Coordinates of C-alpha atoms in Angstrom, one line a residue:
M1 CA -267.0 -111.7 219.9
P2 CA -269.2 -112.5 216.9
T3 CA -268.5 -115.5 214.8
V4 CA -266.3 -114.9 211.8
T5 CA -268.3 -114.9 208.5
T6 CA -266.8 -114.6 205.1
A7 CA -270.0 -114.7 203.1
T8 CA -270.2 -111.0 202.5
V9 CA -266.6 -110.5 201.5
S10 CA -264.8 -112.9 199.2
T11 CA -261.2 -113.9 199.5
S12 CA -260.3 -112.4 196.2
D13 CA -261.7 -109.0 197.3
M14 CA -259.7 -109.0 200.5
L15 CA -256.3 -109.8 198.9
P16 CA -254.5 -107.0 197.1
H17 CA -254.0 -107.0 193.4
K18 CA -250.6 -107.1 191.9
P19 CA -249.2 -103.7 191.4
S20 CA -249.1 -102.6 187.8
S21 CA -246.5 -100.5 186.0
K22 CA -247.8 -97.3 187.6
G23 CA -245.5 -98.0 190.6
S24 CA -246.1 -96.3 193.9
S25 CA -249.3 -94.6 192.9
S26 CA -250.9 -98.0 192.3
T27 CA -249.6 -99.3 195.6
E28 CA -251.0 -96.3 197.4
A29 CA -254.4 -96.8 195.7
T30 CA -254.4 -100.5 196.7
L31 CA -253.4 -99.7 200.3
Q32 CA -256.2 -97.0 200.5
S33 CA -258.8 -99.5 199.2
L34 CA -257.7 -102.2 201.7
Y35 CA -257.7 -99.7 204.5
N36 CA -261.3 -98.7 203.9
R37 CA -262.4 -102.3 204.0
A38 CA -260.2 -103.1 207.0
A39 CA -261.6 -100.1 209.0
R40 CA -265.2 -101.2 208.1
A41 CA -264.5 -104.8 209.2
F42 CA -262.9 -103.5 212.5
L43 CA -266.0 -101.3 213.2
H44 CA -268.2 -104.4 212.7
R45 CA -265.8 -106.4 215.1
D46 CA -264.9 -108.9 212.4
V47 CA -261.4 -109.7 213.7
A48 CA -260.6 -112.4 211.1
I49 CA -261.2 -110.2 208.1
T50 CA -259.5 -107.2 209.7
F51 CA -256.4 -109.3 210.5
T52 CA -256.3 -110.7 206.9
L53 CA -256.5 -107.3 205.4
L54 CA -253.8 -106.0 207.8
S55 CA -251.4 -108.9 206.8
A56 CA -252.0 -108.1 203.1
A57 CA -251.3 -104.4 203.6
F58 CA -248.1 -104.9 205.5
A59 CA -246.9 -107.1 202.7
L60 CA -246.8 -103.9 200.6
L61 CA -245.4 -101.7 203.4
P62 CA -241.6 -102.4 203.9
P63 CA -239.6 -100.0 206.1
P64 CA -238.3 -96.8 204.3
L65 CA -235.0 -97.0 202.5
A66 CA -233.4 -93.7 203.6
P67 CA -234.0 -91.2 206.4
S68 CA -236.0 -88.9 204.1
P69 CA -239.7 -88.3 203.4
D70 CA -241.4 -91.3 201.8
P71 CA -244.7 -91.5 199.9
L72 CA -245.8 -94.4 202.0
D73 CA -245.2 -92.7 205.3
A74 CA -248.9 -91.8 205.8
H75 CA -250.0 -95.4 205.0
R76 CA -247.5 -96.9 207.4
R77 CA -248.8 -94.6 210.1
K78 CA -252.5 -95.4 209.5
W79 CA -252.0 -99.2 209.2
D80 CA -249.7 -99.4 212.2
I81 CA -252.3 -97.5 214.3
L82 CA -255.0 -99.8 213.1
R83 CA -252.9 -102.9 213.9
I84 CA -252.0 -101.7 217.4
T85 CA -255.7 -100.9 218.1
L86 CA -256.9 -104.3 216.9
E87 CA -254.4 -106.3 218.9
T88 CA -254.9 -104.2 222.1
T89 CA -258.6 -104.6 221.8
V90 CA -258.3 -108.4 221.5
F91 CA -255.8 -108.6 224.3
S92 CA -257.8 -106.5 226.7
S93 CA -261.1 -108.3 226.0
T94 CA -262.3 -111.9 226.3
P95 CA -262.8 -113.0 222.7
D96 CA -263.7 -116.4 221.3
I97 CA -260.3 -118.0 221.0
A98 CA -261.4 -120.6 218.5
D99 CA -262.3 -117.8 215.9
L100 CA -259.1 -115.9 216.3
P101 CA -256.1 -116.2 213.9
R102 CA -253.1 -118.0 215.2
P103 CA -250.9 -114.9 215.8
L104 CA -253.6 -113.2 217.9
R105 CA -254.1 -116.4 219.9
E106 CA -250.4 -116.5 220.6
S107 CA -250.3 -112.9 221.7
L108 CA -252.9 -113.7 224.4
L109 CA -250.3 -115.9 226.2
L110 CA -247.9 -112.9 226.7
S111 CA -247.7 -110.8 229.8
P112 CA -249.0 -107.2 229.5
Q113 CA -245.5 -105.7 229.8
F114 CA -244.0 -108.0 227.1
F115 CA -247.0 -107.5 224.9
I116 CA -246.6 -103.7 224.8
S117 CA -242.9 -104.0 224.5
T118 CA -243.3 -106.3 221.4
L119 CA -245.7 -103.8 219.7
Y120 CA -243.2 -101.0 220.4
A121 CA -240.2 -102.8 219.0
R122 CA -242.2 -103.8 215.9
S123 CA -243.2 -100.2 215.3
L124 CA -239.6 -99.0 215.7
T125 CA -238.5 -101.5 213.1
L126 CA -241.3 -100.4 210.7
F127 CA -240.3 -96.7 210.7
T128 CA -236.5 -96.9 211.0
P129 CA -234.9 -96.7 207.6
S130 CA -233.3 -99.9 206.5
S131 CA -230.2 -98.2 205.2
L132 CA -229.1 -97.4 208.7
Y133 CA -227.3 -100.4 210.0
R134 CA -228.0 -99.7 213.7
K135 CA -230.6 -100.4 216.3
P136 CA -234.1 -99.2 215.6
S137 CA -234.6 -95.7 217.0
S138 CA -237.6 -93.8 218.3
A139 CA -236.4 -90.7 216.5
F140 CA -238.2 -91.9 213.4
L141 CA -241.5 -92.8 215.3
P142 CA -244.4 -90.6 214.4
H143 CA -246.1 -89.0 217.5
Q144 CA -249.5 -90.5 216.5
V145 CA -248.1 -94.0 216.7
L146 CA -246.4 -93.2 220.0
I147 CA -249.7 -91.8 221.5
T148 CA -251.5 -95.0 220.3
L149 CA -248.8 -97.2 222.0
V150 CA -248.9 -95.2 225.3
A151 CA -252.8 -95.3 225.3
S152 CA -252.6 -99.1 224.8
S153 CA -250.2 -99.4 227.8
I154 CA -252.6 -97.5 229.9
K155 CA -255.6 -99.6 228.7
I156 CA -253.9 -102.8 229.8
D157 CA -252.6 -101.3 233.0
C158 CA -248.9 -101.0 232.1
P159 CA -248.2 -97.2 232.6
S160 CA -244.6 -97.9 233.4
V161 CA -243.9 -99.2 229.9
G162 CA -245.7 -96.1 228.5
R163 CA -243.5 -93.9 230.6
E164 CA -240.3 -95.5 229.2
M165 CA -241.6 -95.2 225.6
T166 CA -242.5 -91.5 226.1
E167 CA -239.2 -90.6 227.8
D168 CA -237.2 -92.3 225.1
W169 CA -239.1 -90.4 222.4
L170 CA -238.7 -87.1 224.2
S171 CA -234.9 -87.7 224.6
K172 CA -234.4 -88.5 220.8
R173 CA -236.9 -86.1 219.1
G174 CA -235.7 -83.4 216.8
Q175 CA -232.9 -85.4 215.3
Y176 CA -234.6 -85.4 211.9
D177 CA -236.5 -82.4 210.5
F178 CA -239.0 -84.4 208.4
I179 CA -240.3 -86.1 211.6
P180 CA -242.6 -83.5 213.3
S181 CA -241.8 -83.4 217.0
T182 CA -242.4 -79.7 218.0
G183 CA -245.5 -77.6 218.5
E184 CA -248.8 -79.5 218.5
P185 CA -247.2 -83.0 218.4
Y186 CA -245.0 -82.2 221.4
H187 CA -248.0 -80.7 223.3
K188 CA -250.1 -83.8 222.7
V189 CA -247.4 -86.2 223.8
L190 CA -246.6 -84.0 226.9
E191 CA -250.3 -83.8 227.8
L192 CA -250.6 -87.6 227.7
Y193 CA -247.4 -88.0 229.7
C194 CA -248.2 -85.5 232.5
L195 CA -252.0 -86.0 232.9
H196 CA -252.3 -89.8 232.3
V197 CA -249.1 -91.7 232.6
L198 CA -247.3 -90.2 235.6
P199 CA -250.5 -89.7 237.7
R200 CA -251.2 -93.4 237.4
L201 CA -247.8 -94.1 238.8
G202 CA -248.4 -91.7 241.7
E203 CA -245.6 -89.3 240.5
W204 CA -247.5 -86.1 241.3
D205 CA -244.4 -84.3 242.7
Y206 CA -242.3 -85.3 239.7
V207 CA -245.0 -84.0 237.3
K208 CA -245.0 -80.6 239.0
E209 CA -241.2 -80.5 239.0
F210 CA -241.1 -81.5 235.3
L211 CA -243.5 -78.7 234.3
S212 CA -241.6 -76.1 236.3
Y213 CA -238.4 -76.8 234.3
E214 CA -240.3 -77.1 230.9
N215 CA -239.7 -74.0 228.7
E216 CA -240.8 -75.1 225.3
L217 CA -244.6 -74.7 225.8
S218 CA -246.2 -71.4 225.8
S219 CA -247.3 -69.9 229.1
D220 CA -251.0 -70.5 228.3
K221 CA -250.4 -74.2 227.5
R222 CA -248.3 -74.6 230.6
R223 CA -251.0 -72.9 232.8
E224 CA -253.6 -75.3 231.3
L225 CA -251.6 -78.3 232.2
H226 CA -251.0 -77.0 235.7
L227 CA -254.7 -76.3 236.3
A228 CA -255.7 -79.7 234.9
L229 CA -253.1 -81.4 237.0
E230 CA -254.2 -79.7 240.2
G231 CA -257.8 -80.6 239.6
Q232 CA -257.0 -84.2 238.8
H233 CA -254.8 -84.4 241.9
A234 CA -257.6 -83.0 244.1
Q235 CA -260.1 -85.3 242.7
T236 CA -257.8 -88.3 243.3
L237 CA -257.3 -87.3 246.9
E238 CA -261.0 -86.9 247.4
S239 CA -261.8 -90.3 246.0
T240 CA -259.1 -91.9 248.1
R241 CA -260.4 -90.2 251.2
R242 CA -263.9 -91.5 250.5
K243 CA -262.7 -95.0 249.8
T244 CA -260.6 -95.1 253.0
P245 CA -262.8 -96.4 255.9
K246 CA -262.9 -94.2 258.9
P247 CA -261.6 -95.8 262.1
E248 CA -264.4 -96.4 264.5
T249 CA -263.8 -94.4 267.7
P250 CA -265.0 -96.3 270.8
P251 CA -267.5 -94.4 272.8
S252 CA -265.9 -92.5 275.7
P253 CA -267.1 -93.8 279.1
S254 CA -269.3 -91.3 280.9
P255 CA -267.7 -90.2 284.1
S256 CA -269.4 -91.7 287.1
P257 CA -270.9 -89.2 289.5
T258 CA -269.0 -88.6 292.6
P259 CA -270.9 -90.0 295.6
I260 CA -272.1 -87.4 298.1
P261 CA -271.0 -88.4 301.6
P262 CA -273.7 -88.5 304.2
A263 CA -274.1 -85.6 306.6
R264 CA -271.8 -86.0 309.6
S265 CA -272.4 -84.7 313.1
L266 CA -269.5 -82.3 313.6
S267 CA -268.2 -81.8 317.0
P268 CA -266.5 -78.6 318.2
A269 CA -263.2 -80.5 318.6
S270 CA -263.1 -81.7 315.0
S271 CA -264.3 -78.5 313.2
S272 CA -260.8 -77.6 312.0
S273 CA -260.2 -81.1 310.5
S274 CA -263.7 -81.2 308.9
S275 CA -263.2 -77.9 307.2
L276 CA -259.8 -79.0 305.8
S277 CA -261.3 -82.3 304.6
T278 CA -264.1 -80.5 302.7
T279 CA -261.6 -78.1 301.0
S280 CA -259.3 -80.9 299.8
T281 CA -262.1 -83.1 298.6
R282 CA -263.3 -80.3 296.2
T283 CA -259.8 -79.9 294.7
A284 CA -259.4 -83.5 293.6
V285 CA -262.4 -85.3 292.0
P286 CA -261.7 -89.0 291.2
A287 CA -263.0 -90.5 288.0
S288 CA -264.6 -93.4 289.8
P289 CA -266.2 -93.7 293.3
R290 CA -263.9 -94.6 296.1
P291 CA -263.9 -98.2 297.5
K292 CA -265.5 -98.7 300.9
L293 CA -263.2 -99.2 303.8
T294 CA -263.4 -102.5 305.6
R295 CA -262.3 -101.3 309.0
P296 CA -264.6 -98.8 310.9
Q297 CA -262.9 -95.5 311.6
S298 CA -264.0 -92.3 313.0
S299 CA -265.4 -89.6 310.7
S300 CA -262.7 -87.1 311.2
S301 CA -259.8 -89.6 310.9
T302 CA -261.3 -91.2 307.7
S303 CA -261.8 -87.9 306.1
A304 CA -258.3 -86.7 306.9
V305 CA -256.7 -89.9 305.7
S306 CA -258.6 -90.0 302.4
D307 CA -258.0 -86.3 301.7
A308 CA -254.3 -86.6 302.5
T309 CA -253.9 -89.7 300.3
I310 CA -255.6 -88.1 297.2
T311 CA -254.3 -84.6 297.3
R312 CA -251.1 -84.3 299.2
S313 CA -249.7 -81.3 297.4
P314 CA -252.7 -79.1 298.0
R315 CA -252.4 -79.9 301.7
H316 CA -248.8 -79.0 301.7
R317 CA -249.5 -75.7 300.1
H318 CA -252.3 -75.1 302.5
N319 CA -250.0 -75.7 305.4
Q320 CA -247.4 -73.4 304.0
S321 CA -249.9 -70.6 303.6
M322 CA -250.9 -70.8 307.3
P323 CA -248.8 -69.7 310.2
R324 CA -247.4 -72.4 312.4
G325 CA -249.4 -71.4 315.5
S326 CA -252.8 -71.7 314.0
S327 CA -255.2 -74.1 315.5
S328 CA -256.5 -75.4 312.1
A329 CA -253.1 -76.5 311.0
S330 CA -252.2 -78.2 314.3
G331 CA -255.6 -80.0 314.5
V332 CA -254.9 -82.1 311.3
R333 CA -252.6 -85.1 311.7
I334 CA -251.8 -87.1 308.7
P335 CA -250.9 -90.7 309.6
R336 CA -247.9 -92.1 307.9
L337 CA -248.3 -95.0 305.5
P338 CA -247.0 -98.4 306.6
P339 CA -243.7 -99.4 305.1
V340 CA -243.9 -101.5 302.0
D341 CA -242.9 -105.1 302.4
H342 CA -240.5 -105.7 299.6
S343 CA -240.3 -109.4 300.3
L344 CA -243.8 -109.8 298.8
A345 CA -242.5 -108.5 295.4
I346 CA -239.9 -111.3 295.1
A347 CA -240.8 -113.5 292.2
P348 CA -241.8 -117.1 293.2
Q349 CA -239.1 -119.7 292.8
P350 CA -239.8 -122.5 290.2
P351 CA -240.9 -125.8 291.7
T352 CA -238.2 -128.5 292.1
S353 CA -238.2 -131.8 290.4
L354 CA -239.2 -133.7 293.5
A355 CA -242.2 -131.4 294.0
L356 CA -243.2 -132.0 290.4
I357 CA -242.9 -135.8 290.8
R358 CA -244.9 -135.7 294.0
S359 CA -247.7 -133.7 292.5
Y360 CA -247.8 -136.0 289.5
F361 CA -248.1 -139.1 291.8
N362 CA -250.7 -137.4 294.0
H363 CA -252.8 -136.5 290.9
Y364 CA -252.7 -139.9 289.1
F365 CA -252.2 -142.5 291.9
T366 CA -255.3 -142.1 294.1
A367 CA -256.6 -144.7 296.5
N368 CA -259.2 -146.1 294.1
R369 CA -256.6 -146.4 291.3
I370 CA -254.1 -148.1 293.7
A371 CA -256.7 -150.7 294.6
T372 CA -257.6 -151.3 291.0
L373 CA -253.9 -151.7 290.1
S374 CA -253.4 -154.1 293.0
V375 CA -256.2 -156.4 291.8
L376 CA -254.9 -156.3 288.2
F377 CA -251.2 -156.7 288.9
F378 CA -251.1 -158.7 292.2
L379 CA -254.2 -160.8 292.9
I380 CA -254.9 -162.1 289.4
P381 CA -251.2 -163.1 288.7
L382 CA -251.2 -164.8 292.1
L383 CA -254.3 -166.8 291.3
S384 CA -252.9 -167.7 287.9
F385 CA -249.7 -168.9 289.5
V386 CA -251.6 -171.0 292.0
L387 CA -253.7 -172.6 289.3
R388 CA -250.7 -173.5 287.1
R389 CA -248.9 -175.0 290.1
R390 CA -252.0 -177.0 291.0
R391 CA -252.3 -178.4 287.5
R392 CA -248.7 -179.5 287.6
L393 CA -249.5 -181.5 290.8
E394 CA -252.8 -182.9 289.5
T395 CA -253.2 -186.7 289.7
P396 CA -254.9 -188.7 287.0
A397 CA -258.0 -188.7 289.2
D398 CA -258.0 -185.0 289.2
L399 CA -257.7 -184.8 285.4
V400 CA -260.6 -187.2 285.1
R401 CA -262.7 -185.1 287.6
R402 CA -261.9 -181.9 285.6
R403 CA -262.9 -183.5 282.3
L404 CA -266.2 -184.8 283.9
L405 CA -266.9 -181.2 285.1
E406 CA -266.2 -179.9 281.6
A407 CA -268.6 -182.5 280.2
R408 CA -271.4 -181.4 282.6
G409 CA -271.6 -178.1 280.7
D410 CA -271.4 -175.9 283.8
S411 CA -271.1 -172.1 283.1
I412 CA -267.7 -170.4 283.1
V413 CA -268.5 -168.6 286.3
R414 CA -269.3 -171.8 288.2
R415 CA -266.3 -173.5 286.8
L416 CA -264.0 -170.7 287.8
W417 CA -265.6 -170.7 291.3
N418 CA -265.1 -174.4 291.7
E419 CA -261.5 -174.2 290.6
L420 CA -260.9 -171.3 292.9
V421 CA -262.4 -173.2 295.9
R422 CA -260.4 -176.3 295.0
A423 CA -257.2 -174.3 294.6
V424 CA -257.7 -172.7 298.0
L425 CA -258.4 -176.1 299.7
D426 CA -255.5 -177.8 298.1
T427 CA -253.2 -175.0 299.1
A428 CA -254.4 -175.2 302.7
R429 CA -254.0 -179.0 302.6
M430 CA -250.5 -178.8 301.3
G431 CA -249.6 -176.1 303.7
G432 CA -250.9 -178.2 306.6
G433 CA -248.9 -181.2 305.3
G434 CA -245.7 -179.3 305.2
L435 CA -245.4 -179.5 301.4
V436 CA -245.3 -175.7 300.9

C-alpha cells in the first residue's frame, strides 16, 4: 500500500463547504464534488484521503425521514457502495497498518463474519427511515448495495453471511413501491444468489429445487440460469476429479506356471488310475505349484491322492456317470484322510507363578554370577570381621608393629597381603590354643 501523501490535495479542499441557503441542491453539489475526488483517490489507492472524504460526505448524509423518495437516495447509494468497497479492499489485502486511519485499523481485528455483519447492519441503519421506530429493515435496502455486500462476503470467504442477507432481502422485498425490487434488480440478485453464493456452499440440489419453484422470471431467464448452473456444476466436478489423487492399484501377481509332471512309465495294471488322474488334473489348476511330498510314494497312488484332494466333486460326478461294474471306477481307491487331532488346537495354558520365578532365577542367577556374589557378600565381609576382631585383640606390641609398617611406606597391596597373612596365622594360633 503506498504511503499516504497530502501534498497534492490540501485539507481545505477535502472538507465540504458549509451549505448555503440554496438547501438540498447545494448539498447535492457538494456531495457530487466530494464523490469525484474520493473516487479518484480510491483509484490511486490513497486510502487516507478516500477515508477522509467518506467521513465528510456521510456527515451530510443522514438517514431519510420518511418512507418516501428522497433527493439524497442516489448519493447514499453511491457513497455506501464506495465505503463498502474501500473497507473490504483493506480488509482482504495486507496494507501498511501504520498509514491506515484508526477505524480501518480496528476493523482488521474483526473476524470475517463479524466484519460483513457490521457493514450490513450499518447499511440497514443508513437506508431505514428514522421516523419508523422499529428495527432497521432490509425492505429499504437498494439492490445495488445488497449486491455489493454479498460480493464482499464472497471475496473474504463468508458465503453463508451473503446467503442470509440475500434471503432476508428476498423475503421482505416489495413492501414499498419506491424501492425497486422486481424485474432487472430481482434478476441480478437471483443470479448472484444461484450462481455464486449457493454453489460455494455446495447447495447444488437446493439451487435446482429453488429454480424449479421460481415463477417470477421469464422462461428465457430461467433457462439461462439453468444452463449456466449445469455448466458450472460440471466444471466443478471435473476440477474436483482432477484434484483428487487416484488410488494406486498394486500390480496383480502373474500366475505361476503349472509344473509339468515328468513322464511316467505306465503299467497295464494302473492304466485306469492314470487316465483318471490326468482328467482330474486338467479340471482344477492351482494358482501356485504344489509342494513336494517328503515321503516317497508310487506314481499311481500319488496321482490319485493329489487329484482326489484337489477336485473331489469332479471325481464324484465322474463316478456317478459310470456304471458300477466298470473296471476304471473300481481301479481307483481314494484313501481316507487321517482324523484331525483336536487336542492340538487347544490353546496353551498360561505359565504358573512358580514357573515364572524359576525362569527368572535361571536367567539372572547363573554360575558365574553366583560366584561373584559369593565373593562380594560372603568372603569380603568375613575378612573384614576377622580383621576387626584381630584389632580388638591387638597388644601394644602389635600396634607398634603396625605403625612401623605404615612408616615403612609399603604399598597398599603389600600391606593388605601382610595383614591377611597375619590374620590367618593369628586365627590358626587362637584356634589351636582353644580361644576360638
